Amino acid sequence: MKILISAYTGLGNFILKTPMINRLADLYPGCKIDLACGSPWGADKVLEHSNIINHVYWLPLNSRILDKIKHLKSLANNGYDLIVLPFDSTPTFLLWGANFYFSDSRIIAHFNIYNLGGLNRIKRTLSFVLFSNVEWVPVLHGRHEIDLNLDLIDVLSYKNYTANRDRKTIVTYDPTASVSGLPEKYIVLQPSARNGVPSPKTWPISQYHSLAQQWLKKHPEYRIILVGDSGDLNALLDHPILKLDGVVNMIGETDFSQLCMILKTASAVVANDSGIMHVSDALETPLVALFGPTDYTRTGPLSASSKVLCSQNDCYCNCYAFKESEDSLLDKFDEDYCMKDITPSNVISTLESILG
């Protein structure tokens, strides 16, 4: 059994696909699962040190049309039995290519019928007509993204797994990876997200700064480690949080395995709705996840060691059911507005409760 999964997505969204991938491995023992990737946000790293993924095929989204056609033909030569196309990780060229180049494969794809304008409704109708080889599975609102991904493979078996699903996410890393200079006792903060690009889902940096100051004063036995992508550092250049005594800046200084080691051995993590949040949740490190406009019912952490704090103002859960995007919210509100109603004291009391 040969399976191809489209994984043109970010780190966190791919982690939410790992229960589905694990289920496929259970359904088809000995199967070979390949990934089609092209987004540079770490999805290909999540299962790199597992025996689940056979191969990762890479083609950037901005590649020329001719290169995309060659790539599709090359993939078609692998003779896949099953193609899985999730709603949030399937570029248009792969959806069209799967239908027209993989005629001997079983193709399962998501479709979304909600909040579509007139033009998008026409496109959706044309898809149903033209993509005759595709089995469509609806994106249902009010469901966690893990379940949306599992919905895709429920059609592969007469047994429905909805009532008894394994929703545990998986992250693998090199256990021999080492990080020098780690304090004996520390918490991790993620003071930026989205690779440093402005986002309404990021807790204001001033609040992180205040949190760090208050935490170090109240709990001097701890140190604080800052983590994030290299782009995140651009949002923090010359910010006072980088110069606080007791703060260790490791933003952009780690590979994926080193990041996992830092998160795994931390006393606790405070993170925005992001890939780092999902890594911490998968590793079952005590986590305080900060939410506001994004849909926590769809992407929230599920581990028993994770707690969610929400900023409940005009932005609260505006992204529910895909009604708003991060960029559209930035057009309506100031960058720091959506998350400002979470206070450092809220976070500190939650940290103290999960740390006992």
GROMACS .gro file of C-alpha atoms in nm:
model
  356
    1MET     CA    1   0.000   0.000   0.000
    2LYS     CA    2   0.148   0.337  -0.106
    3ILE     CA    3  -0.002   0.658   0.031
    4LEU     CA    4   0.065   1.024  -0.051
    5ILE     CA    5  -0.044   1.301   0.187
    6SER     CA    6  -0.038   1.668   0.093
    7ALA     CA    7   0.150   1.860   0.363
    8TYR     CA    8   0.181   2.214   0.229
    9THR     CA    9   0.119   2.362   0.571
   10GLY     CA   10   0.282   2.497   0.884
   11LEU     CA   11   0.436   2.316   1.177
   12GLY     CA   12   0.133   2.331   1.406
   13ASN     CA   13  -0.126   2.231   1.146
   14PHE     CA   14   0.086   1.934   1.043
   15ILE     CA   15   0.116   1.817   1.404
   16LEU     CA   16  -0.265   1.808   1.411
   17LYS     CA   17  -0.246   1.561   1.120
   18THR     CA   18  -0.027   1.310   1.302
   19PRO     CA   19  -0.320   1.119   1.461
   20MET     CA   20  -0.458   1.067   1.108
   21ILE     CA   21  -0.118   0.953   0.979
   22ASN     CA   22  -0.080   0.718   1.273
   23ARG     CA   23  -0.429   0.577   1.203
   24LEU     CA   24  -0.335   0.512   0.839
   25ALA     CA   25  -0.027   0.321   0.956
   26ASP     CA   26  -0.255   0.110   1.181
   27LEU     CA   27  -0.511   0.050   0.907
   28TYR     CA   28  -0.249  -0.059   0.654
   29PRO     CA   29   0.041  -0.235   0.831
   30GLY     CA   30   0.358  -0.211   0.627
   31CYS     CA   31   0.227   0.073   0.410
   32LYS     CA   32   0.461   0.336   0.271
   33ILE     CA   33   0.348   0.691   0.349
   34ASP     CA   34   0.503   0.980   0.154
   35LEU     CA   35   0.455   1.353   0.205
   36ALA     CA   36   0.427   1.627  -0.056
   37CYS     CA   37   0.576   1.940   0.100
   38GLY     CA   38   0.677   2.286  -0.010
   39SER     CA   39   0.618   2.529   0.278
   40PRO     CA   40   0.930   2.618   0.482
   41TRP     CA   41   0.766   2.610   0.825
   42GLY     CA   42   0.885   2.274   0.959
   43ALA     CA   43   0.608   2.027   0.869
   44ASP     CA   44   0.867   1.792   0.718
   45LYS     CA   45   1.059   1.782   1.051
   46VAL     CA   46   0.776   1.656   1.274
   47LEU     CA   47   0.803   1.284   1.188
   48GLU     CA   48   1.157   1.290   1.051
   49HIS     CA   49   1.284   1.064   1.330
   50SER     CA   50   1.000   0.812   1.309
   51ASN     CA   51   0.951   0.502   1.100
   52ILE     CA   52   0.610   0.624   0.980
   53ILE     CA   53   0.715   0.844   0.686
   54ASN     CA   54   0.883   0.677   0.392
   55HIS     CA   55   0.985   0.982   0.188
   56VAL     CA   56   0.927   1.359   0.166
   57TYR     CA   57   0.887   1.506  -0.184
   58TRP     CA   58   0.964   1.877  -0.192
   59LEU     CA   59   0.846   2.143  -0.437
   60PRO     CA   60   0.809   2.511  -0.333
   61LEU     CA   61   0.472   2.670  -0.400
   62ASN     CA   62   0.631   2.948  -0.604
   63SER     CA   63   0.781   2.702  -0.854
   64ARG     CA   64   0.715   2.751  -1.226
   65ILE     CA   65   0.410   2.582  -1.378
   66LEU     CA   66   0.637   2.361  -1.589
   67ASP     CA   67   0.820   2.243  -1.276
   68LYS     CA   68   0.488   2.165  -1.108
   69ILE     CA   69   0.378   1.955  -1.405
   70LYS     CA   70   0.707   1.762  -1.404
   71HIS     CA   71   0.670   1.713  -1.029
   72LEU     CA   72   0.317   1.576  -1.067
   73LYS     CA   73   0.425   1.335  -1.339
   74SER     CA   74   0.712   1.214  -1.123
   75LEU     CA   75   0.478   1.155  -0.829
   76ALA     CA   76   0.231   0.973  -1.054
   77ASN     CA   77   0.507   0.728  -1.149
   78ASN     CA   78   0.517   0.610  -0.787
   79GLY     CA   79   0.183   0.434  -0.832
   80TYR     CA   80   0.006   0.555  -0.520
   81ASP     CA   81  -0.295   0.356  -0.405
   82LEU     CA   82  -0.429   0.642  -0.192
   83ILE     CA   83  -0.397   1.023  -0.208
   84VAL     CA   84  -0.510   1.224   0.099
   85LEU     CA   85  -0.571   1.597   0.048
   86PRO     CA   86  -0.659   1.788   0.370
   87PHE     CA   87  -0.836   2.124   0.339
   88ASP     CA   88  -0.557   2.337   0.487
   89SER     CA   89  -0.254   2.183   0.320
   90THR     CA   90  -0.347   2.116  -0.043
   91PRO     CA   91  -0.246   2.374  -0.306
   92THR     CA   92  -0.465   2.403  -0.615
   93PHE     CA   93  -0.203   2.255  -0.847
   94LEU     CA   94  -0.188   1.935  -0.639
   95LEU     CA   95  -0.568   1.901  -0.625
   96TRP     CA   96  -0.597   1.938  -1.002
   97GLY     CA   97  -0.293   1.722  -1.063
   98ALA     CA   98  -0.419   1.440  -0.840
   99ASN     CA   99  -0.745   1.425  -1.034
  100PHE     CA  100  -0.588   1.428  -1.380
  101TYR     CA  101  -0.254   1.252  -1.328
  102PHE     CA  102  -0.337   0.993  -1.061
  103SER     CA  103  -0.633   0.830  -1.234
  104ASP     CA  104  -0.555   0.487  -1.085
  105SER     CA  105  -0.536   0.618  -0.727
  106ARG     CA  106  -0.811   0.656  -0.473
  107ILE     CA  107  -0.827   1.029  -0.393
  108ILE     CA  108  -0.990   1.168  -0.078
  109ALA     CA  109  -1.018   1.544  -0.025
  110HIS     CA  110  -1.188   1.794   0.201
  111PHE     CA  111  -1.437   2.050   0.078
  112ASN     CA  112  -1.578   2.354   0.257
  113ILE     CA  113  -1.929   2.475   0.175
  114TYR     CA  114  -1.954   2.745   0.443
  115ASN     CA  115  -1.903   3.120   0.408
  116LEU     CA  116  -1.843   3.104   0.034
  117GLY     CA  117  -1.914   3.401  -0.192
  118GLY     CA  118  -2.077   3.365  -0.533
  119LEU     CA  119  -1.750   3.312  -0.723
  120ASN     CA  120  -1.623   3.054  -0.476
  121ARG     CA  121  -1.953   2.868  -0.492
  122ILE     CA  122  -1.915   2.846  -0.869
  123LYS     CA  123  -1.558   2.718  -0.828
  124ARG     CA  124  -1.675   2.459  -0.578
  125THR     CA  125  -1.952   2.340  -0.808
  126LEU     CA  126  -1.706   2.311  -1.097
  127SER     CA  127  -1.475   2.108  -0.875
  128PHE     CA  128  -1.751   1.856  -0.805
  129VAL     CA  129  -1.818   1.826  -1.178
  130LEU     CA  130  -1.461   1.821  -1.307
  131PHE     CA  131  -1.288   1.623  -1.033
  132SER     CA  132  -1.469   1.297  -1.097
  133ASN     CA  133  -1.193   1.087  -0.937
  134VAL     CA  134  -1.215   1.263  -0.599
  135GLU     CA  135  -1.414   1.145  -0.297
  136TRP     CA  136  -1.520   1.458  -0.109
  137VAL     CA  137  -1.541   1.483   0.271
  138PRO     CA  138  -1.704   1.795   0.424
  139VAL     CA  139  -1.521   2.029   0.660
  140LEU     CA  140  -1.767   2.041   0.949
  141HIS     CA  141  -1.772   2.341   1.180
  142GLY     CA  142  -1.741   2.297   1.554
  143ARG     CA  143  -1.494   2.009   1.517
  144HIS     CA  144  -1.134   2.002   1.625
  145GLU     CA  145  -0.884   1.997   1.341
  146ILE     CA  146  -0.761   1.656   1.455
  147ASP     CA  147  -1.112   1.521   1.399
  148LEU     CA  148  -1.145   1.697   1.064
  149ASN     CA  149  -0.834   1.513   0.949
  150LEU     CA  150  -0.957   1.183   1.090
  151ASP     CA  151  -1.286   1.238   0.902
  152LEU     CA  152  -1.090   1.198   0.580
  153ILE     CA  153  -0.997   0.840   0.652
  154ASP     CA  154  -1.322   0.730   0.812
  155VAL     CA  155  -1.437   0.660   0.454
  156LEU     CA  156  -1.165   0.395   0.422
  157SER     CA  157  -1.331   0.156   0.663
  158TYR     CA  158  -1.684   0.047   0.738
  159LYS     CA  159  -1.601   0.099   1.103
  160ASN     CA  160  -1.641   0.463   1.207
  161TYR     CA  161  -1.377   0.580   1.454
  162THR     CA  162  -1.554   0.900   1.560
  163ALA     CA  163  -1.662   0.770   1.900
  164ASN     CA  164  -1.327   0.615   1.995
  165ARG     CA  165  -1.047   0.806   1.829
  166ASP     CA  166  -0.687   0.830   1.933
  167ARG     CA  167  -0.634   1.208   1.920
  168LYS     CA  168  -0.282   1.205   2.064
  169THR     CA  169  -0.048   1.412   1.849
  170ILE     CA  170   0.304   1.295   1.771
  171VAL     CA  171   0.635   1.479   1.753
  172THR     CA  172   0.966   1.304   1.699
  173TYR     CA  173   1.318   1.439   1.739
  174ASP     CA  174   1.679   1.326   1.761
  175PRO     CA  175   1.726   1.208   2.123
  176THR     CA  176   2.101   1.265   2.097
  177ALA     CA  177   2.054   1.635   2.027
  178SER     CA  178   2.209   1.858   2.291
  179VAL     CA  179   2.165   2.219   2.393
  180SER     CA  180   2.446   2.382   2.587
  181GLY     CA  181   2.384   2.627   2.865
  182LEU     CA  182   2.037   2.513   2.971
  183PRO     CA  183   1.950   2.626   3.325
  184GLU     CA  184   1.855   2.364   3.579
  185LYS     CA  185   1.507   2.508   3.626
  186TYR     CA  186   1.335   2.722   3.365
  187ILE     CA  187   1.014   2.815   3.189
  188VAL     CA  188   0.989   2.888   2.816
  189LEU     CA  189   0.824   3.193   2.660
  190GLN     CA  190   0.738   3.244   2.293
  191PRO     CA  191   0.718   3.624   2.260
  192SER     CA  192   0.654   3.628   1.885
  193ALA     CA  193   0.490   3.412   1.620
  194ARG     CA  194   0.423   3.386   1.247
  195ASN     CA  195   0.796   3.425   1.178
  196GLY     CA  196   0.790   3.782   1.306
  197VAL     CA  197   0.507   3.898   1.078
  198PRO     CA  198   0.244   4.106   1.263
  199SER     CA  199  -0.042   3.889   1.385
  200PRO     CA  200  -0.356   3.955   1.593
  201LYS     CA  201  -0.307   3.618   1.767
  202THR     CA  202   0.024   3.717   1.932
  203TRP     CA  203   0.020   3.834   2.293
  204PRO     CA  204   0.179   4.182   2.304
  205ILE     CA  205   0.555   4.177   2.360
  206SER     CA  206   0.511   4.434   2.637
  207GLN     CA  207   0.297   4.181   2.823
  208TYR     CA  208   0.563   3.911   2.783
  209HIS     CA  209   0.818   4.158   2.916
  210SER     CA  210   0.601   4.234   3.217
  211LEU     CA  211   0.541   3.862   3.274
  212ALA     CA  212   0.915   3.790   3.268
  213GLN     CA  213   0.990   4.070   3.515
  214GLN     CA  214   0.719   3.966   3.760
  215TRP     CA  215   0.795   3.594   3.735
  216LEU     CA  216   1.170   3.635   3.795
  217LYS     CA  217   1.105   3.862   4.092
  218LYS     CA  218   0.852   3.626   4.246
  219HIS     CA  219   1.035   3.302   4.158
  220PRO     CA  220   1.410   3.377   4.146
  221GLU     CA  221   1.494   3.006   4.137
  222TYR     CA  222   1.373   2.994   3.774
  223ARG     CA  223   1.530   3.121   3.455
  224ILE     CA  224   1.340   3.209   3.138
  225ILE     CA  225   1.427   3.086   2.787
  226LEU     CA  226   1.291   3.264   2.481
  227VAL     CA  227   1.227   3.049   2.170
  228GLY     CA  228   1.100   3.104   1.817
  229ASP     CA  229   1.199   3.115   1.452
  230SER     CA  230   1.483   3.334   1.329
  231GLY     CA  231   1.224   3.571   1.179
  232ASP     CA  232   1.065   3.615   1.522
  233LEU     CA  233   1.380   3.788   1.643
  234ASN     CA  234   1.318   4.073   1.398
  235ALA     CA  235   1.008   4.165   1.597
  236LEU     CA  236   1.215   4.186   1.918
  237LEU     CA  237   1.528   4.371   1.810
  238ASP     CA  238   1.654   4.592   2.094
  239HIS     CA  239   1.348   4.509   2.305
  240PRO     CA  240   1.417   4.528   2.682
  241ILE     CA  241   1.304   4.165   2.734
  242LEU     CA  242   1.626   4.050   2.565
  243LYS     CA  243   1.834   4.231   2.829
  244LEU     CA  244   1.661   4.112   3.146
  245ASP     CA  245   1.878   3.930   3.399
  246GLY     CA  246   1.760   3.570   3.410
  247VAL     CA  247   1.642   3.564   3.048
  248VAL     CA  248   1.825   3.344   2.794
  249ASN     CA  249   1.752   3.429   2.430
  250MET     CA  250   1.751   3.121   2.203
  251ILE     CA  251   1.522   3.259   1.932
  252GLY     CA  252   1.648   3.134   1.597
  253GLU     CA  253   1.938   2.950   1.763
  254THR     CA  254   1.802   2.594   1.757
  255ASP     CA  255   1.713   2.327   1.505
  256PHE     CA  256   1.389   2.132   1.548
  257SER     CA  257   1.537   1.857   1.766
  258GLN     CA  258   1.705   2.111   1.995
  259LEU     CA  259   1.379   2.304   2.022
  260CYS     CA  260   1.202   1.983   2.126
  261MET     CA  261   1.470   1.914   2.388
  262ILE     CA  262   1.426   2.264   2.534
  263LEU     CA  263   1.048   2.229   2.546
  264LYS     CA  264   1.054   1.873   2.678
  265THR     CA  265   1.277   1.958   2.977
  266ALA     CA  266   1.111   2.290   3.062
  267SER     CA  267   0.908   2.325   3.380
  268ALA     CA  268   0.637   2.497   3.173
  269VAL     CA  269   0.579   2.678   2.844
  270VAL     CA  270   0.382   2.995   2.766
  271ALA     CA  271   0.300   3.017   2.396
  272ASN     CA  272   0.074   3.184   2.142
  273ASP     CA  273  -0.151   2.977   1.913
  274SER     CA  274   0.141   2.850   1.705
  275GLY     CA  275   0.358   2.556   1.606
  276ILE     CA  276   0.556   2.581   1.930
  277MET     CA  277   0.230   2.554   2.123
  278HIS     CA  278   0.144   2.231   1.940
  279VAL     CA  279   0.494   2.088   1.989
  280SER     CA  280   0.470   2.153   2.365
  281ASP     CA  281   0.124   1.997   2.378
  282ALA     CA  282   0.244   1.686   2.190
  283LEU     CA  283   0.541   1.654   2.429
  284GLU     CA  284   0.296   1.692   2.724
  285THR     CA  285   0.500   1.969   2.881
  286PRO     CA  286   0.289   2.187   3.115
  287LEU     CA  287   0.158   2.456   2.883
  288VAL     CA  288  -0.027   2.786   2.907
  289ALA     CA  289  -0.170   2.849   2.560
  290LEU     CA  290  -0.281   3.205   2.481
  291PHE     CA  291  -0.582   3.245   2.251
  292GLY     CA  292  -0.793   3.534   2.131
  293PRO     CA  293  -0.923   3.570   1.776
  294THR     CA  294  -0.829   3.225   1.653
  295ASP     CA  295  -1.069   2.933   1.690
  296TYR     CA  296  -0.958   2.744   2.002
  297THR     CA  297  -1.231   2.483   1.942
  298ARG     CA  298  -1.050   2.386   1.622
  299THR     CA  299  -0.681   2.425   1.709
  300GLY     CA  300  -0.667   2.430   2.088
  301PRO     CA  301  -0.431   2.196   2.279
  302LEU     CA  302  -0.588   1.874   2.406
  303SER     CA  303  -0.327   1.737   2.647
  304ALA     CA  304  -0.428   1.719   3.014
  305SER     CA  305  -0.114   1.919   3.097
  306SER     CA  306  -0.224   2.215   2.883
  307LYS     CA  307  -0.434   2.513   2.994
  308VAL     CA  308  -0.595   2.774   2.767
  309LEU     CA  309  -0.632   3.143   2.849
  310CYS     CA  310  -0.851   3.357   2.623
  311SER     CA  311  -0.857   3.730   2.557
  312GLN     CA  312  -1.229   3.800   2.541
  313ASN     CA  313  -1.289   4.130   2.366
  314ASP     CA  314  -1.429   4.230   2.026
  315CYS     CA  315  -1.180   3.994   1.856
  316TYR     CA  316  -1.268   3.688   2.060
  317CYS     CA  317  -1.292   3.379   1.838
  318ASN     CA  318  -1.360   3.589   1.527
  319CYS     CA  319  -1.183   3.325   1.319
  320TYR     CA  320  -1.442   3.063   1.415
  321ALA     CA  321  -1.581   2.881   1.111
  322PHE     CA  322  -1.332   3.064   0.885
  323LYS     CA  323  -1.528   3.390   0.912
  324GLU     CA  324  -1.216   3.605   0.949
  325SER     CA  325  -0.846   3.567   0.871
  326GLU     CA  326  -0.550   3.703   1.066
  327ASP     CA  327  -0.485   3.963   0.798
  328SER     CA  328  -0.847   4.081   0.783
  329LEU     CA  329  -0.845   4.131   1.162
  330LEU     CA  330  -0.528   4.339   1.136
  331ASP     CA  331  -0.719   4.568   0.899
  332LYS     CA  332  -0.986   4.618   1.165
  333PHE     CA  333  -0.788   4.629   1.489
  334ASP     CA  334  -0.452   4.741   1.622
  335GLU     CA  335  -0.192   4.463   1.627
  336ASP     CA  336  -0.194   4.438   2.008
  337TYR     CA  337  -0.567   4.483   2.062
  338CYS     CA  338  -0.701   4.130   2.016
  339MET     CA  339  -0.482   3.966   2.283
  340LYS     CA  340  -0.448   4.250   2.533
  341ASP     CA  341  -0.718   4.128   2.775
  342ILE     CA  342  -0.494   3.848   2.901
  343THR     CA  343  -0.285   3.998   3.183
  344PRO     CA  344   0.054   3.885   3.317
  345SER     CA  345  -0.114   3.812   3.651
  346ASN     CA  346  -0.356   3.575   3.471
  347VAL     CA  347  -0.062   3.388   3.323
  348ILE     CA  348   0.138   3.379   3.648
  349SER     CA  349  -0.151   3.239   3.851
  350THR     CA  350  -0.211   2.972   3.583
  351LEU     CA  351   0.159   2.883   3.576
  352GLU     CA  352   0.168   2.854   3.954
  353SER     CA  353  -0.137   2.627   3.953
  354ILE     CA  354   0.002   2.384   3.694
  355LEU     CA  355   0.342   2.383   3.865
  356GLY     CA  356   0.184   2.309   4.201
   0.00000   0.00000   0.00000
